[in-house]
Amino acid sequence: LLFTIMALKSTTRIQRAAAARSEAILAALPAARVSGRPFASMRMTVTPPSAQPSTFARTAIRKAAAGRALSVKVAAVNGSGLKVDLRGKKAFIAGVADDQGFGWAIAKALAEAGAQISLGVWVPALNIFKTSFEKGKFDESRKLSDGSLMTFSHIYPMDAVFDTMADVPEEVAANKRYAGNKNWTVAEVAECVARDSGSIDILVHSLANGPEVVKPLLETSRKGYLAALSASSYSLISMVQRFGPIMNEGGAVVSLTYNASNRIIPGYGGGMSTAKAALESDTRVLAYEAGRKYKVRVNTISAGPLGSRAARAIGFIDDMIRYSYENSPIQKELAAIEVGNVAAFLVSPLSSAVTGHVMFVDNGLNVMGIATDSKTLDRP
């Protein structure tokens, strides 16, 4: 009994000493922030063994310090919250032609975050888009979380296959689908945006086209192959060339790619797989060059299959959606707004250290090595 009482008293003294020591350490900690110094500036003080606290005391000190650090982090998270705030930012999105695709979803996500949005719409689709917009056919999909409708500062005709009017062949310039429109080449649209908006913070490339996409690569013509690269890949370079000078420092560029750049997707032909591979390579190079020249970031999103109107031109998009559902780690269909939300993150200050990156948004399909629904996996 006497031994037990002495042990308890000793433990109490140790606890009191540890508590006092912990209070002294906590009193020295900053109340609102934790500051760090370069390793070279840190000095180590060696405490004589006789002056070192007991193991119990050291444990108490570590727990107290860890608790304080944890409380700082929790307080920050539970404060105003971590939000994508794009209020006051101006975005230009090229490649929106309806309210179904990724371009529209990105516009909606940016609008939810408070950005001002201007669009570049493919010239032959412009009249249909404007008519549908003005007649309210998009009103349901324009609704934002606060009940308001998404609006656009400007809607420009655009064909990103052509850098200047000098590049436009006569048969295109005379085409009735282009009649009545002007200033629709990349350089001209950039000039119009500069005139109307002054500068922009966000540039979105949502463009892709392959006239021979349904053909296997072995049957693709040189003209069709180069057309796919021109519309789907070089258009990004052209846009960064022309829009880069009017982008604010700290701005961001984001494009859309597909994993056919890395994996064989039979049916995704006509040079489109090559175009996506080129787009991803160009993303990395532009991240360096535009980062150094214009102080902007460049990333791309590798999205999973979506049943948009544009995707249905491939002919087997429903099969790809079904395949993705059956084989992805997250077993659900991809929603366009999920890609839009990731784009909002990539163009926001929250991703200020992310550039040259291919961000997969495909329910994890890209990580799979086998098709789990393959008949070859069925046991006899």
Coordinates of C-alpha atoms in Angstrom, one line a residue:
L1 CA 0.0 0.0 0.0
L2 CA 2.8 2.4 1.0
F3 CA 4.6 1.7 -2.3
T4 CA 1.4 2.4 -4.2
I5 CA 0.8 5.7 -2.5
M6 CA 4.4 6.8 -3.1
A7 CA 4.1 5.8 -6.8
L8 CA 0.9 7.8 -7.1
K9 CA 2.5 10.9 -5.5
S10 CA 5.5 10.5 -7.8
T11 CA 3.2 10.3 -10.9
T12 CA 1.3 13.3 -9.8
R13 CA 4.5 15.3 -9.4
I14 CA 5.6 14.2 -12.9
Q15 CA 2.2 15.2 -14.3
R16 CA 2.3 18.6 -12.7
A17 CA 5.8 19.2 -14.1
A18 CA 4.7 18.0 -17.5
A19 CA 1.7 20.2 -17.5
A20 CA 3.7 23.2 -16.5
R21 CA 6.3 22.5 -19.2
S22 CA 3.5 22.1 -21.8
E23 CA 1.9 25.4 -20.8
A24 CA 5.2 27.1 -21.2
I25 CA 5.6 25.6 -24.7
L26 CA 2.1 26.5 -25.7
A27 CA 2.5 30.0 -24.5
A28 CA 5.4 30.4 -26.8
L29 CA 3.5 29.1 -29.8
P30 CA 1.9 31.7 -32.2
A31 CA -1.8 32.1 -31.7
A32 CA -2.9 32.3 -35.3
R33 CA -0.1 30.9 -37.5
V34 CA 2.8 28.5 -37.6
S35 CA 5.9 30.0 -39.1
G36 CA 8.7 28.0 -40.7
R37 CA 12.4 28.7 -41.3
P38 CA 14.8 27.3 -43.9
F39 CA 16.7 24.3 -42.6
A40 CA 19.9 26.2 -42.8
S41 CA 18.6 28.8 -40.3
M42 CA 17.6 26.3 -37.7
R43 CA 19.8 25.8 -34.7
M44 CA 19.8 22.8 -32.4
T45 CA 20.2 23.2 -28.7
V46 CA 21.4 20.2 -26.7
T47 CA 20.0 19.9 -23.2
P48 CA 22.1 18.1 -20.6
P49 CA 20.6 14.7 -19.6
S50 CA 20.0 15.9 -16.1
A51 CA 17.9 18.8 -17.3
Q52 CA 15.8 16.7 -19.8
P53 CA 12.2 15.9 -18.8
S54 CA 11.1 12.4 -18.2
T55 CA 9.7 10.1 -20.9
F56 CA 6.2 10.8 -19.5
A57 CA 6.8 14.5 -19.6
R58 CA 8.2 14.4 -23.2
T59 CA 5.2 12.4 -24.3
A60 CA 2.8 14.9 -22.7
I61 CA 4.7 17.8 -24.4
R62 CA 4.5 16.2 -27.8
K63 CA 0.8 15.5 -27.4
A64 CA 0.1 19.0 -26.2
A65 CA 2.0 20.5 -29.1
A66 CA 0.4 18.2 -31.6
G67 CA -3.0 19.0 -30.2
R68 CA -2.3 22.7 -30.6
A69 CA -1.2 22.2 -34.2
L70 CA -4.3 20.2 -34.9
S71 CA -6.5 22.8 -33.4
V72 CA -5.0 25.4 -35.7
K73 CA -5.8 23.3 -38.8
V74 CA -9.3 22.5 -37.6
A75 CA -10.0 26.2 -36.9
A76 CA -8.8 27.1 -40.5
V77 CA -11.0 24.5 -42.1
N78 CA -14.0 25.3 -39.9
G79 CA -13.7 29.0 -40.5
S80 CA -15.2 30.5 -43.8
G81 CA -14.6 27.2 -45.6
L82 CA -12.4 26.3 -48.5
K83 CA -14.1 27.7 -51.6
V84 CA -13.4 28.1 -55.3
D85 CA -13.8 31.9 -55.6
L86 CA -13.6 33.3 -59.1
R87 CA -15.5 36.5 -58.5
G88 CA -13.9 39.3 -60.6
K89 CA -12.3 36.8 -62.9
K90 CA -13.0 36.8 -66.6
A91 CA -13.1 33.6 -68.6
F92 CA -13.1 32.9 -72.3
I93 CA -14.4 29.4 -73.3
A94 CA -13.9 28.2 -76.9
G95 CA -16.0 25.3 -78.1
V96 CA -19.5 25.6 -76.6
A97 CA -22.2 24.7 -79.1
D98 CA -25.1 23.5 -76.9
D99 CA -26.0 22.9 -73.3
Q100 CA -24.9 19.2 -73.2
G101 CA -21.1 19.0 -73.4
F102 CA -18.1 19.6 -71.2
G103 CA -17.7 23.1 -72.5
W104 CA -21.1 24.1 -71.1
A105 CA -20.5 22.3 -67.9
I106 CA -17.2 24.1 -67.4
A107 CA -19.0 27.4 -68.1
K108 CA -21.6 26.6 -65.5
A109 CA -19.1 25.6 -62.8
L110 CA -17.1 28.9 -63.4
A111 CA -20.4 30.9 -63.2
E112 CA -21.2 29.2 -59.9
A113 CA -17.8 30.4 -58.7
G114 CA -18.6 33.9 -59.8
A115 CA -16.6 34.3 -63.0
Q116 CA -17.7 36.4 -65.9
I117 CA -17.9 34.3 -69.0
S118 CA -17.5 34.9 -72.7
L119 CA -17.9 32.2 -75.4
G120 CA -16.4 31.4 -78.7
V121 CA -19.0 29.3 -80.7
W122 CA -18.2 27.5 -83.9
V123 CA -19.4 29.7 -86.7
P124 CA -21.8 27.2 -88.4
A125 CA -23.4 26.4 -85.0
L126 CA -23.7 30.1 -83.9
N127 CA -27.1 30.9 -85.2
I128 CA -28.7 27.7 -83.7
F129 CA -27.0 28.3 -80.4
K130 CA -28.1 32.0 -80.2
T131 CA -31.6 31.1 -81.2
S132 CA -31.9 28.3 -78.6
F133 CA -30.4 30.6 -76.0
E134 CA -32.7 33.5 -76.7
K135 CA -35.9 31.4 -76.9
G136 CA -35.2 29.9 -73.5
K137 CA -34.4 26.4 -74.6
F138 CA -31.3 26.4 -72.3
D139 CA -33.0 28.0 -69.3
E140 CA -33.3 24.8 -67.3
S141 CA -29.6 24.0 -67.7
R142 CA -28.7 27.6 -67.1
K143 CA -30.1 27.6 -63.6
L144 CA -27.4 28.1 -60.9
S145 CA -27.6 27.0 -57.3
D146 CA -28.9 30.4 -56.2
G147 CA -31.8 30.2 -58.6
S148 CA -30.4 32.8 -61.1
L149 CA -29.6 32.0 -64.7
M150 CA -26.1 31.8 -66.1
T151 CA -25.3 34.7 -68.4
F152 CA -22.6 35.4 -70.9
S153 CA -20.8 38.7 -71.3
H154 CA -20.2 38.1 -75.0
I155 CA -20.8 35.4 -77.5
Y156 CA -18.3 35.4 -80.5
P157 CA -18.3 33.5 -83.7
M158 CA -15.1 31.4 -83.9
D159 CA -13.4 28.8 -86.0
A160 CA -10.1 27.8 -84.3
V161 CA -8.9 26.0 -87.4
F162 CA -7.9 29.4 -88.8
D163 CA -5.4 31.7 -87.2
T164 CA -6.0 34.7 -89.5
M165 CA -8.2 35.5 -92.5
A166 CA -5.2 34.9 -94.7
D167 CA -5.5 31.2 -93.7
V168 CA -9.1 30.9 -94.8
P169 CA -9.6 29.2 -98.2
E170 CA -12.1 30.8 -100.6
E171 CA -14.6 27.9 -100.3
V172 CA -14.9 28.4 -96.6
A173 CA -15.0 32.2 -96.8
A174 CA -17.8 31.9 -99.4
N175 CA -19.7 29.2 -97.5
K176 CA -23.2 30.3 -96.6
R177 CA -22.8 28.9 -93.1
Y178 CA -20.2 31.6 -92.5
A179 CA -22.2 34.4 -94.2
G180 CA -23.0 37.4 -92.1
N181 CA -20.2 36.7 -89.6
K182 CA -16.9 38.4 -89.3
N183 CA -13.8 38.5 -87.0
W184 CA -14.0 34.7 -86.3
T185 CA -10.4 33.6 -86.7
V186 CA -8.4 33.0 -83.6
A187 CA -6.4 36.2 -83.9
E188 CA -9.5 38.3 -84.6
V189 CA -11.5 36.8 -81.7
A190 CA -8.6 37.5 -79.3
E191 CA -8.6 41.1 -80.6
C192 CA -12.4 41.4 -79.9
V193 CA -12.0 39.9 -76.4
A194 CA -9.2 42.4 -75.7
R195 CA -11.4 45.3 -77.0
D196 CA -14.5 44.2 -75.0
S197 CA -12.9 42.8 -71.8
G198 CA -9.5 44.3 -71.6
S199 CA -7.9 41.2 -70.3
I200 CA -8.9 37.7 -69.1
D201 CA -7.9 35.3 -66.4
I202 CA -9.1 32.0 -67.7
L203 CA -8.8 30.4 -71.1
V204 CA -10.7 27.2 -71.8
H205 CA -10.0 25.0 -74.9
S206 CA -13.0 22.7 -75.5
L207 CA -12.4 21.9 -79.1
A208 CA -11.9 18.7 -81.1
N209 CA -12.8 17.5 -84.5
G210 CA -11.7 14.7 -86.8
P211 CA -13.4 14.5 -90.1
E212 CA -12.3 10.8 -90.5
V213 CA -12.8 9.8 -86.8
V214 CA -14.8 6.7 -87.8
K215 CA -11.9 5.4 -89.9
P216 CA -9.2 3.1 -88.6
L217 CA -5.8 4.7 -88.6
L218 CA -4.7 2.4 -91.4
E219 CA -7.4 3.9 -93.6
T220 CA -7.0 7.5 -92.6
S221 CA -5.9 10.0 -95.3
R222 CA -3.1 12.5 -94.8
K223 CA -5.6 15.3 -95.1
G224 CA -7.9 13.8 -92.5
Y225 CA -5.1 13.1 -90.1
L226 CA -3.7 16.6 -90.3
A227 CA -7.2 18.1 -90.0
A228 CA -7.7 16.2 -86.7
L229 CA -4.4 17.6 -85.4
S230 CA -5.2 21.1 -86.6
A231 CA -8.6 21.3 -85.0
S232 CA -7.9 19.3 -81.9
S233 CA -4.3 20.1 -81.0
Y234 CA -2.7 23.0 -82.8
S235 CA -5.8 25.1 -82.0
L236 CA -4.6 25.1 -78.3
I237 CA -1.2 26.5 -79.3
S238 CA -2.8 29.1 -81.5
M239 CA -5.1 30.2 -78.7
V240 CA -2.3 30.5 -76.2
Q241 CA -0.2 32.5 -78.7
R242 CA -3.0 35.0 -79.3
F243 CA -4.7 35.1 -75.9
G244 CA -1.6 34.8 -73.8
P245 CA -0.7 38.5 -74.1
I246 CA -4.1 39.6 -72.8
M247 CA -4.1 37.1 -69.8
N248 CA -3.5 38.4 -66.3
E249 CA -0.5 37.1 -64.4
G250 CA -1.6 34.1 -62.4
G251 CA -4.2 33.1 -65.0
A252 CA -4.9 29.6 -66.1
V253 CA -5.5 27.6 -69.4
V254 CA -7.3 24.3 -69.4
S255 CA -8.2 22.0 -72.2
L256 CA -9.9 18.6 -72.6
T257 CA -8.3 15.4 -73.7
Y258 CA -9.1 11.7 -73.8
N259 CA -7.2 8.6 -72.7
A260 CA -7.0 7.3 -76.3
S261 CA -3.8 9.3 -76.2
N262 CA -2.3 6.5 -74.0
R263 CA -4.5 3.5 -74.6
I264 CA -5.8 1.8 -77.8
I265 CA -9.5 2.6 -78.2
P266 CA -10.6 0.8 -81.4
G267 CA -13.1 3.1 -83.2
Y268 CA -11.5 6.3 -82.1
G269 CA -9.7 6.8 -85.3
G270 CA -8.9 9.3 -88.0
G271 CA -5.8 10.5 -86.2
M272 CA -7.8 11.6 -83.1
S273 CA -5.8 9.4 -80.8
T274 CA -2.6 11.1 -82.1
A275 CA -4.2 14.5 -81.7
K276 CA -5.0 13.9 -78.1
A277 CA -1.4 12.6 -77.5
A278 CA -0.1 15.8 -79.1
L279 CA -2.5 17.9 -77.0
E280 CA -1.1 16.4 -73.8
S281 CA 2.5 16.8 -74.9
D282 CA 1.8 20.4 -75.9
T283 CA 0.2 21.0 -72.5
R284 CA 3.5 20.2 -70.8
V285 CA 5.6 22.4 -73.2
L286 CA 3.1 25.3 -73.0
A287 CA 3.1 25.0 -69.2
Y288 CA 6.8 25.9 -69.4
E289 CA 6.8 28.4 -72.2
A290 CA 3.6 30.2 -71.3
G291 CA 4.5 30.0 -67.6
R292 CA 7.7 31.8 -68.2
K293 CA 6.4 34.2 -70.7
Y294 CA 2.9 35.1 -69.5
K295 CA 3.0 33.8 -65.9
V296 CA 0.0 31.5 -66.5
R297 CA -0.6 27.8 -65.8
V298 CA -1.6 25.2 -68.4
N299 CA -3.4 21.9 -67.6
T300 CA -5.6 19.5 -69.4
I301 CA -8.5 17.2 -68.2
S302 CA -8.7 13.7 -69.5
A303 CA -12.4 13.1 -69.2
G304 CA -14.3 9.8 -69.4
P305 CA -17.0 9.1 -72.0
L306 CA -20.0 11.4 -72.1
G307 CA -23.0 11.0 -74.3
S308 CA -22.9 14.6 -75.7
R309 CA -24.0 15.4 -79.2
A310 CA -20.5 15.8 -80.4
A311 CA -19.4 12.4 -78.9
R312 CA -22.3 10.6 -80.7
A313 CA -20.6 11.4 -84.0
I314 CA -18.1 8.7 -83.1
G315 CA -20.9 6.1 -83.3
F316 CA -20.0 3.9 -80.3
I317 CA -20.2 6.3 -77.4
D318 CA -23.0 4.4 -75.7
D319 CA -20.8 1.3 -75.7
M320 CA -18.0 3.3 -74.1
I321 CA -20.3 4.7 -71.4
R322 CA -21.5 1.2 -70.6
Y323 CA -17.9 -0.2 -70.6
S324 CA -16.8 2.6 -68.3
Y325 CA -19.7 1.9 -65.9
E326 CA -18.9 -1.8 -65.7
N327 CA -15.1 -1.5 -65.3
S328 CA -14.4 1.7 -63.4
P329 CA -13.5 1.6 -59.7
I330 CA -16.3 4.1 -59.1
Q331 CA -19.3 2.4 -60.7
K332 CA -21.4 5.2 -62.0
E333 CA -21.9 7.3 -65.2
L334 CA -19.8 10.4 -65.5
A335 CA -21.7 13.7 -65.2
A336 CA -20.5 16.6 -67.3
I337 CA -20.6 18.9 -64.2
E338 CA -18.0 16.7 -62.5
V339 CA -15.5 17.7 -65.2
G340 CA -16.7 21.3 -64.9
N341 CA -16.0 21.3 -61.2
V342 CA -12.5 20.0 -61.7
A343 CA -11.9 22.7 -64.3
A344 CA -13.0 25.3 -61.8
F345 CA -10.5 24.0 -59.4
L346 CA -7.7 24.0 -62.0
V347 CA -8.3 27.6 -63.0
S348 CA -8.6 28.8 -59.4
P349 CA -6.0 29.9 -56.9
L350 CA -6.5 26.6 -55.1
S351 CA -4.3 25.0 -57.8
S352 CA -1.7 27.7 -58.0
A353 CA 1.1 25.2 -58.0
V354 CA -0.4 22.8 -60.5
T355 CA 0.7 23.1 -64.1
G356 CA 1.6 20.9 -67.0
H357 CA -0.7 18.2 -65.6
V358 CA -3.1 15.7 -67.1
M359 CA -6.0 15.4 -64.7
F360 CA -8.1 12.3 -65.1
V361 CA -11.8 12.7 -64.4
D362 CA -13.1 9.3 -65.5
N363 CA -14.3 7.5 -62.3
G364 CA -10.8 5.9 -62.2
L365 CA -11.1 3.9 -65.4
N366 CA -7.6 4.9 -66.5
V367 CA -6.0 2.9 -63.7
M368 CA -7.6 -0.4 -64.6
G369 CA -5.4 -3.1 -66.2
I370 CA -8.2 -5.5 -67.2
A371 CA -11.8 -5.4 -68.1
T372 CA -13.6 -6.9 -65.2
D373 CA -16.7 -7.7 -67.3
S374 CA -14.6 -9.6 -69.9
K375 CA -16.0 -13.0 -70.9
T376 CA -12.5 -14.4 -70.8
L377 CA -12.6 -14.0 -67.0
D378 CA -15.6 -16.3 -66.7
R379 CA -14.6 -19.6 -65.1
P380 CA -15.8 -22.7 -67.1

